[in-house]
Amino acid sequence: MTSTASSTDTRQSQATEDPRPSWQQRLRRFGYTARATSDVRDRLVPPYTEPGPRLWAAFGLHQEVADRVTRWSAWGGPLLVTLMAGLMRFWNLGSPRAVIFDETYYAKDAWALIHNGYESNWAKDANDLILQHHGHVPIPTDAAYVVHPPVGKYVIGLGELIFGFNPLGWRFMTALLGTLAVLLLCRIGRRLFRSTFLGCLAGALLAVDGLQFVMSRTSLLDGVLEFFVLAAFGCLLIDRDKARARLAAALPADADGRVRPEAHTAETTRFGWRPWRWAAGLMLGLAIGTKWNGLYILAAFCVMALLWDVGARRVAGARRPYTTVLKRDTGITFLATVPVALVVYLVSWTGWILSPANGSGGYFRNWAAADGRGGSWTFLPDWLRSLWHYEHEVYKFHVGLSSPHTYQSNPWSWIVVGRPVSYFYESPSPGQSGCPAYASEKCAREVLAIGTPLLWWAACFAILYILWRWAFRRDWRAGAIACGIAAGYLPWFMYQERTIFYFYAVVFVPFLCLAVAMMIGAVLGPPGSSERRRIVGAAGAGVLVLLIAWNFIYFWPLYTGTTIPINSWRARMWLDTWV
């Protein structure tokens, strides 16, 4: 009897000491560690980490100066990283002085769009004439059939309005947005990790990624899409913090001033109109208005935002967080994203809508009046029916696109940089275009859209790390990064028979950089690590970052179209599939 009673008391004591849900206890075998119980306010809005006093003492700084440095570094660090990125992206931006790769479409489409309100058909020799006459060429009025919405081309056209119809003009805005994307990622990483250092590290990794660098110096749409997607993610992240801060402020405090979970408050508190969520809807609308794959990102980000709300209300003490979010948060999330994105998309077609409907305006602008008469939808405005017909034809084009291309690739190969895209290539003879006169054979000059290999290969391991962290540690930051990668990457696996290209991956490159930064943070060691652990971690992390930076410098000639000896070019073709 005594033994049985003792055993029962022990089990009851263990149950009292370990009140965690059973799923958390089962996940311990996979490395799950529950959060230590603390003030709910800190769990809802965690504080930012700051360097310890030992670091400032090593630099000989007094505490007052150290506090000032910490405060200014929140913006100072990201701005320094952005300055570095901008100098690299704007350096010699007009070179090569040529129409490279798909600039042959978007540079001319943008010029026609901002003047005519719709894209035009250009003569076959238009590229040569544009370069010869410094852009002073007549703009055709014959409408062209194009398969991408107008927002990205309007963005490119803004640079052409400022600097002229020349390589600098049509690359300026993509370089500007590519630079601003670095600033956004620094600030996003800081907010996500609560660490200025890791935020700046993520931005620095983006600054030295070859694919994002090349796309920033080329007037293609995908770099514009990347910026709007990243901006939408940042808006949702700010909205998350503000909503959780509002929830923390609503929770009651006990006699000791400590905030604890409270079901009624968690289930009834409203987050208001959430302006940052509306701003995210605007950014997502601009993303969809640049390229249609923004639709997948819209859907993924909406689900992610709602799950964030579920997590916030659960931490605050809600007994039925999913039901609460369904009643209180889903409606505003839908209104702030889907209708806003739709309106922004329609507004982006204003130039086409206002063009003449007599056959002299945009492509298919007169379809409703000419070929679309009759039917059950005639009560809708002609412009709307014509636009719907245009979009339907574009959809059929996209899903049926299977024309072979030299540089097409399967999405399975993207993450390991299996098949980059050559945007420009020429072979200068000795003594010409920077090729040394003493060279024994022709040189090579190429612009190759390829990510910094060591960064992407490190990202392969980082993806595995964040998936483990999300699945078994329930780390929302890892889940957010995984969502960004999945939204930009996974949809392409549904179209493997299509003609698709590696440079589409630039949309999720910022999230790869966040994943690598998070992995490096783990290598550095968690707070409270021993000095030996910190030194070993810092050495390993430092070596990895320096190797990535060196790798970017090594491939610099291929990113910028710098003339190099052919043997140097061959030395950089690490894989046979890169040629």
PDB file of N, CA and C in Angstrom, residues 464-532:
ATOM      1  N   LEU A 464      16.781  23.127 -44.823  1.00  0.00           N
ATOM      2  CA  LEU A 464      16.558  21.974 -43.955  1.00  0.00           C
ATOM      3  C   LEU A 464      16.512  22.392 -42.490  1.00  0.00           C
ATOM      4  N   TYR A 465      17.362  23.345 -42.131  1.00  0.00           N
ATOM      5  CA  TYR A 465      17.388  23.810 -40.740  1.00  0.00           C
ATOM      6  C   TYR A 465      16.080  24.499 -40.367  1.00  0.00           C
ATOM      7  N   ILE A 466      15.583  25.406 -41.217  1.00  0.00           N
ATOM      8  CA  ILE A 466      14.357  26.123 -40.855  1.00  0.00           C
ATOM      9  C   ILE A 466      13.148  25.190 -40.875  1.00  0.00           C
ATOM     10  N   LEU A 467      13.160  24.178 -41.742  1.00  0.00           N
ATOM     11  CA  LEU A 467      12.053  23.223 -41.730  1.00  0.00           C
ATOM     12  C   LEU A 467      12.048  22.422 -40.424  1.00  0.00           C
ATOM     13  N   TRP A 468      13.234  22.016 -39.988  1.00  0.00           N
ATOM     14  CA  TRP A 468      13.321  21.324 -38.697  1.00  0.00           C
ATOM     15  C   TRP A 468      12.900  22.256 -37.567  1.00  0.00           C
ATOM     16  N   ARG A 469      13.371  23.483 -37.627  1.00  0.00           N
ATOM     17  CA  ARG A 469      13.058  24.447 -36.569  1.00  0.00           C
ATOM     18  C   ARG A 469      11.561  24.734 -36.507  1.00  0.00           C
ATOM     19  N   TRP A 470      10.936  24.794 -37.668  1.00  0.00           N
ATOM     20  CA  TRP A 470       9.495  25.074 -37.705  1.00  0.00           C
ATOM     21  C   TRP A 470       8.684  23.859 -37.236  1.00  0.00           C
ATOM     22  N   ALA A 471       9.069  22.678 -37.720  1.00  0.00           N
ATOM     23  CA  ALA A 471       8.285  21.481 -37.426  1.00  0.00           C
ATOM     24  C   ALA A 471       8.462  21.009 -35.985  1.00  0.00           C
ATOM     25  N   PHE A 472       9.675  21.066 -35.459  1.00  0.00           N
ATOM     26  CA  PHE A 472       9.943  20.451 -34.164  1.00  0.00           C
ATOM     27  C   PHE A 472      10.240  21.448 -33.034  1.00  0.00           C
ATOM     28  N   ARG A 473      10.498  22.691 -33.372  1.00  0.00           N
ATOM     29  CA  ARG A 473      10.700  23.702 -32.343  1.00  0.00           C
ATOM     30  C   ARG A 473       9.579  24.724 -32.322  1.00  0.00           C
ATOM     31  N   ARG A 474       8.660  24.601 -33.259  1.00  0.00           N
ATOM     32  CA  ARG A 474       7.514  25.510 -33.356  1.00  0.00           C
ATOM     33  C   ARG A 474       7.963  26.972 -33.405  1.00  0.00           C
ATOM     34  N   ASP A 475       9.012  27.233 -34.188  1.00  0.00           N
ATOM     35  CA  ASP A 475       9.558  28.584 -34.327  1.00  0.00           C
ATOM     36  C   ASP A 475       8.830  29.298 -35.460  1.00  0.00           C
ATOM     37  N   TRP A 476       8.030  30.306 -35.123  1.00  0.00           N
ATOM     38  CA  TRP A 476       7.222  30.991 -36.143  1.00  0.00           C
ATOM     39  C   TRP A 476       8.101  31.700 -37.167  1.00  0.00           C
ATOM     40  N   ARG A 477       9.287  32.128 -36.752  1.00  0.00           N
ATOM     41  CA  ARG A 477      10.184  32.816 -37.694  1.00  0.00           C
ATOM     42  C   ARG A 477      10.609  31.875 -38.814  1.00  0.00           C
ATOM     43  N   ALA A 478      10.927  30.647 -38.457  1.00  0.00           N
ATOM     44  CA  ALA A 478      11.282  29.657 -39.475  1.00  0.00           C
ATOM     45  C   ALA A 478      10.092  29.383 -40.385  1.00  0.00           C
ATOM     46  N   GLY A 479       8.890  29.321 -39.812  1.00  0.00           N
ATOM     47  CA  GLY A 479       7.702  29.108 -40.625  1.00  0.00           C
ATOM     48  C   GLY A 479       7.465  30.243 -41.596  1.00  0.00           C
ATOM     49  N   ALA A 480       7.690  31.480 -41.159  1.00  0.00           N
ATOM     50  CA  ALA A 480       7.509  32.635 -42.042  1.00  0.00           C
ATOM     51  C   ALA A 480       8.494  32.602 -43.202  1.00  0.00           C
ATOM     52  N   ILE A 481       9.743  32.271 -42.910  1.00  0.00           N
ATOM     53  CA  ILE A 481      10.753  32.182 -43.970  1.00  0.00           C
ATOM     54  C   ILE A 481      10.398  31.060 -44.937  1.00  0.00           C
ATOM     55  N   ALA A 482       9.995  29.915 -44.398  1.00  0.00           N
ATOM     56  CA  ALA A 482       9.606  28.787 -45.250  1.00  0.00           C
ATOM     57  C   ALA A 482       8.418  29.153 -46.128  1.00  0.00           C
ATOM     58  N   CYS A 483       7.482  29.932 -45.597  1.00  0.00           N
ATOM     59  CA  CYS A 483       6.326  30.361 -46.381  1.00  0.00           C
ATOM     60  C   CYS A 483       6.769  31.216 -47.561  1.00  0.00           C
ATOM     61  N   GLY A 484       7.693  32.152 -47.315  1.00  0.00           N
ATOM     62  CA  GLY A 484       8.184  32.993 -48.403  1.00  0.00           C
ATOM     63  C   GLY A 484       8.876  32.204 -49.492  1.00  0.00           C
ATOM     64  N   ILE A 485       9.675  31.216 -49.092  1.00  0.00           N
ATOM     65  CA  ILE A 485      10.358  30.381 -50.085  1.00  0.00           C
ATOM     66  C   ILE A 485       9.351  29.539 -50.851  1.00  0.00           C
ATOM     67  N   ALA A 486       8.438  28.903 -50.124  1.00  0.00           N
ATOM     68  CA  ALA A 486       7.459  28.012 -50.759  1.00  0.00           C
ATOM     69  C   ALA A 486       6.555  28.780 -51.722  1.00  0.00           C
ATOM     70  N   ALA A 487       6.110  29.979 -51.324  1.00  0.00           N
ATOM     71  CA  ALA A 487       5.188  30.746 -52.172  1.00  0.00           C
ATOM     72  C   ALA A 487       5.826  31.152 -53.484  1.00  0.00           C
ATOM     73  N   GLY A 488       7.130  31.425 -53.465  1.00  0.00           N
ATOM     74  CA  GLY A 488       7.804  31.824 -54.693  1.00  0.00           C
ATOM     75  C   GLY A 488       8.361  30.677 -55.501  1.00  0.00           C
ATOM     76  N   TYR A 489       8.504  29.517 -54.871  1.00  0.00           N
ATOM     77  CA  TYR A 489       9.202  28.392 -55.512  1.00  0.00           C
ATOM     78  C   TYR A 489       8.276  27.247 -55.907  1.00  0.00           C
ATOM     79  N   LEU A 490       7.494  26.754 -54.967  1.00  0.00           N
ATOM     80  CA  LEU A 490       6.729  25.528 -55.200  1.00  0.00           C
ATOM     81  C   LEU A 490       5.728  25.612 -56.356  1.00  0.00           C
ATOM     82  N   PRO A 491       5.044  26.750 -56.602  1.00  0.00           N
ATOM     83  CA  PRO A 491       4.087  26.767 -57.715  1.00  0.00           C
ATOM     84  C   PRO A 491       4.681  26.395 -59.060  1.00  0.00           C
ATOM     85  N   TRP A 492       5.964  26.623 -59.252  1.00  0.00           N
ATOM     86  CA  TRP A 492       6.563  26.311 -60.549  1.00  0.00           C
ATOM     87  C   TRP A 492       6.650  24.814 -60.808  1.00  0.00           C
ATOM     88  N   PHE A 493       6.570  24.004 -59.763  1.00  0.00           N
ATOM     89  CA  PHE A 493       6.607  22.560 -59.970  1.00  0.00           C
ATOM     90  C   PHE A 493       5.327  22.051 -60.636  1.00  0.00           C
ATOM     91  N   MET A 494       4.287  22.858 -60.652  1.00  0.00           N
ATOM     92  CA  MET A 494       3.056  22.467 -61.347  1.00  0.00           C
ATOM     93  C   MET A 494       3.162  22.688 -62.852  1.00  0.00           C
ATOM     94  N   TYR A 495       4.226  23.393 -63.277  1.00  0.00           N
ATOM     95  CA  TYR A 495       4.359  23.734 -64.696  1.00  0.00           C
ATOM     96  C   TYR A 495       5.712  23.277 -65.238  1.00  0.00           C
ATOM     97  N   GLN A 496       6.110  22.064 -64.853  1.00  0.00           N
ATOM     98  CA  GLN A 496       7.438  21.603 -65.247  1.00  0.00           C
ATOM     99  C   GLN A 496       7.559  21.360 -66.749  1.00  0.00           C
ATOM    100  N   GLU A 497       6.418  21.186 -67.429  1.00  0.00           N
ATOM    101  CA  GLU A 497       6.476  20.986 -68.875  1.00  0.00           C
ATOM    102  C   GLU A 497       6.578  22.313 -69.623  1.00  0.00           C
ATOM    103  N   ARG A 498       6.417  23.422 -68.909  1.00  0.00           N
ATOM    104  CA  ARG A 498       6.473  24.745 -69.515  1.00  0.00           C
ATOM    105  C   ARG A 498       7.911  25.177 -69.749  1.00  0.00           C
ATOM    106  N   THR A 499       8.073  26.208 -70.578  1.00  0.00           N
ATOM    107  CA  THR A 499       9.380  26.832 -70.772  1.00  0.00           C
ATOM    108  C   THR A 499       9.586  27.834 -69.645  1.00  0.00           C
ATOM    109  N   ILE A 500      10.351  27.459 -68.645  1.00  0.00           N
ATOM    110  CA  ILE A 500      10.581  28.339 -67.498  1.00  0.00           C
ATOM    111  C   ILE A 500      12.081  28.463 -67.257  1.00  0.00           C
ATOM    112  N   PHE A 501      12.462  29.500 -66.494  1.00  0.00           N
ATOM    113  CA  PHE A 501      13.862  29.867 -66.371  1.00  0.00           C
ATOM    114  C   PHE A 501      14.262  30.036 -64.907  1.00  0.00           C
ATOM    115  N   TYR A 502      15.531  29.854 -64.665  1.00  0.00           N
ATOM    116  CA  TYR A 502      16.088  29.953 -63.317  1.00  0.00           C
ATOM    117  C   TYR A 502      15.906  31.333 -62.704  1.00  0.00           C
ATOM    118  N   PHE A 503      15.935  32.390 -63.520  1.00  0.00           N
ATOM    119  CA  PHE A 503      15.887  33.724 -62.937  1.00  0.00           C
ATOM    120  C   PHE A 503      14.535  34.033 -62.295  1.00  0.00           C
ATOM    121  N   TYR A 504      13.521  33.198 -62.521  1.00  0.00           N
ATOM    122  CA  TYR A 504      12.257  33.373 -61.796  1.00  0.00           C
ATOM    123  C   TYR A 504      12.472  33.238 -60.290  1.00  0.00           C
ATOM    124  N   ALA A 505      13.554  32.561 -59.907  1.00  0.00           N
ATOM    125  CA  ALA A 505      13.823  32.296 -58.494  1.00  0.00           C
ATOM    126  C   ALA A 505      14.215  33.547 -57.720  1.00  0.00           C
ATOM    127  N   VAL A 506      14.472  34.661 -58.398  1.00  0.00           N
ATOM    128  CA  VAL A 506      14.889  35.875 -57.689  1.00  0.00           C
ATOM    129  C   VAL A 506      13.817  36.325 -56.702  1.00  0.00           C
ATOM    130  N   VAL A 507      12.564  35.925 -56.925  1.00  0.00           N
ATOM    131  CA  VAL A 507      11.469  36.343 -56.045  1.00  0.00           C
ATOM    132  C   VAL A 507      11.666  35.827 -54.625  1.00  0.00           C
ATOM    133  N   PHE A 508      12.215  34.629 -54.478  1.00  0.00           N
ATOM    134  CA  PHE A 508      12.381  34.090 -53.118  1.00  0.00           C
ATOM    135  C   PHE A 508      13.822  34.137 -52.627  1.00  0.00           C
ATOM    136  N   VAL A 509      14.714  34.796 -53.358  1.00  0.00           N
ATOM    137  CA  VAL A 509      16.095  34.934 -52.898  1.00  0.00           C
ATOM    138  C   VAL A 509      16.180  35.629 -51.537  1.00  0.00           C
ATOM    139  N   PRO A 510      15.411  36.718 -51.280  1.00  0.00           N
ATOM    140  CA  PRO A 510      15.509  37.337 -49.940  1.00  0.00           C
ATOM    141  C   PRO A 510      15.198  36.365 -48.806  1.00  0.00           C
ATOM    142  N   PHE A 511      14.290  35.437 -49.035  1.00  0.00           N
ATOM    143  CA  PHE A 511      13.936  34.487 -47.981  1.00  0.00           C
ATOM    144  C   PHE A 511      15.027  33.427 -47.812  1.00  0.00           C
ATOM    145  N   LEU A 512      15.742  33.115 -48.892  1.00  0.00           N
ATOM    146  CA  LEU A 512      16.913  32.246 -48.752  1.00  0.00           C
ATOM    147  C   LEU A 512      17.970  32.923 -47.889  1.00  0.00           C
ATOM    148  N   CYS A 513      18.142  34.235 -48.093  1.00  0.00           N
ATOM    149  CA  CYS A 513      19.122  34.973 -47.287  1.00  0.00           C
ATOM    150  C   CYS A 513      18.707  35.015 -45.818  1.00  0.00           C
ATOM    151  N   LEU A 514      17.416  35.168 -45.563  1.00  0.00           N
ATOM    152  CA  LEU A 514      16.934  35.105 -44.177  1.00  0.00           C
ATOM    153  C   LEU A 514      17.193  33.733 -43.568  1.00  0.00           C
ATOM    154  N   ALA A 515      17.007  32.676 -44.364  1.00  0.00           N
ATOM    155  CA  ALA A 515      17.246  31.318 -43.862  1.00  0.00           C
ATOM    156  C   ALA A 515      18.714  31.127 -43.501  1.00  0.00           C
ATOM    157  N   VAL A 516      19.612  31.600 -44.369  1.00  0.00           N
ATOM    158  CA  VAL A 516      21.043  31.462 -44.090  1.00  0.00           C
ATOM    159  C   VAL A 516      21.416  32.287 -42.865  1.00  0.00           C
ATOM    160  N   ALA A 517      20.858  33.491 -42.746  1.00  0.00           N
ATOM    161  CA  ALA A 517      21.146  34.328 -41.578  1.00  0.00           C
ATOM    162  C   ALA A 517      20.677  33.646 -40.295  1.00  0.00           C
ATOM    163  N   MET A 518      19.512  33.010 -40.348  1.00  0.00           N
ATOM    164  CA  MET A 518      19.005  32.320 -39.165  1.00  0.00           C
ATOM    165  C   MET A 518      19.897  31.132 -38.807  1.00  0.00           C
ATOM    166  N   MET A 519      20.365  30.421 -39.823  1.00  0.00           N
ATOM    167  CA  MET A 519      21.273  29.307 -39.575  1.00  0.00           C
ATOM    168  C   MET A 519      22.585  29.806 -38.967  1.00  0.00           C
ATOM    169  N   ILE A 520      23.099  30.921 -39.485  1.00  0.00           N
ATOM    170  CA  ILE A 520      24.337  31.480 -38.947  1.00  0.00           C
ATOM    171  C   ILE A 520      24.133  31.927 -37.505  1.00  0.00           C
ATOM    172  N   GLY A 521      22.947  32.465 -37.202  1.00  0.00           N
ATOM    173  CA  GLY A 521      22.644  32.823 -35.824  1.00  0.00           C
ATOM    174  C   GLY A 521      22.706  31.631 -34.904  1.00  0.00           C
ATOM    175  N   ALA A 522      22.235  30.472 -35.400  1.00  0.00           N
ATOM    176  CA  ALA A 522      22.313  29.249 -34.595  1.00  0.00           C
ATOM    177  C   ALA A 522      23.764  28.803 -34.424  1.00  0.00           C
ATOM    178  N   VAL A 523      24.570  28.993 -35.478  1.00  0.00           N
ATOM    179  CA  VAL A 523      25.985  28.631 -35.378  1.00  0.00           C
ATOM    180  C   VAL A 523      26.691  29.492 -34.346  1.00  0.00           C
ATOM    181  N   LEU A 524      26.329  30.767 -34.275  1.00  0.00           N
ATOM    182  CA  LEU A 524      26.947  31.668 -33.298  1.00  0.00           C
ATOM    183  C   LEU A 524      26.644  31.250 -31.866  1.00  0.00           C
ATOM    184  N   GLY A 525      25.476  30.628 -31.686  1.00  0.00           N
ATOM    185  CA  GLY A 525      25.120  30.141 -30.350  1.00  0.00           C
ATOM    186  C   GLY A 525      24.007  30.948 -29.733  1.00  0.00           C
ATOM    187  N   PRO A 526      23.183  30.307 -28.909  1.00  0.00           N
ATOM    188  CA  PRO A 526      22.064  31.001 -28.269  1.00  0.00           C
ATOM    189  C   PRO A 526      22.554  31.919 -27.155  1.00  0.00           C
ATOM    190  N   PRO A 527      21.698  32.831 -26.687  1.00  0.00           N
ATOM    191  CA  PRO A 527      22.075  33.684 -25.553  1.00  0.00           C
ATOM    192  C   PRO A 527      22.471  32.838 -24.342  1.00  0.00           C
ATOM    193  N   GLY A 528      23.482  33.285 -23.661  1.00  0.00           N
ATOM    194  CA  GLY A 528      23.939  32.554 -22.485  1.00  0.00           C
ATOM    195  C   GLY A 528      24.981  31.502 -22.784  1.00  0.00           C
ATOM    196  N   SER A 529      25.397  31.386 -24.064  1.00  0.00           N
ATOM    197  CA  SER A 529      26.412  30.387 -24.415  1.00  0.00           C
ATOM    198  C   SER A 529      27.749  30.746 -23.770  1.00  0.00           C
ATOM    199  N   SER A 530      28.568  29.729 -23.573  1.00  0.00           N
ATOM    200  CA  SER A 530      29.883  29.948 -22.977  1.00  0.00           C
ATOM    201  C   SER A 530      30.777  30.721 -23.949  1.00  0.00           C
ATOM    202  N   GLU A 531      31.835  31.302 -23.423  1.00  0.00           N
ATOM    203  CA  GLU A 531      32.753  32.068 -24.265  1.00  0.00           C
ATOM    204  C   GLU A 531      33.405  31.173 -25.314  1.00  0.00           C
ATOM    205  N   ARG A 532      33.736  29.945 -24.938  1.00  0.00           N
ATOM    206  CA  ARG A 532      34.333  29.010 -25.889  1.00  0.00           C
ATOM    207  C   ARG A 532      33.357  28.700 -27.020  1.00  0.00           C
TER     208      ARG A 532
END
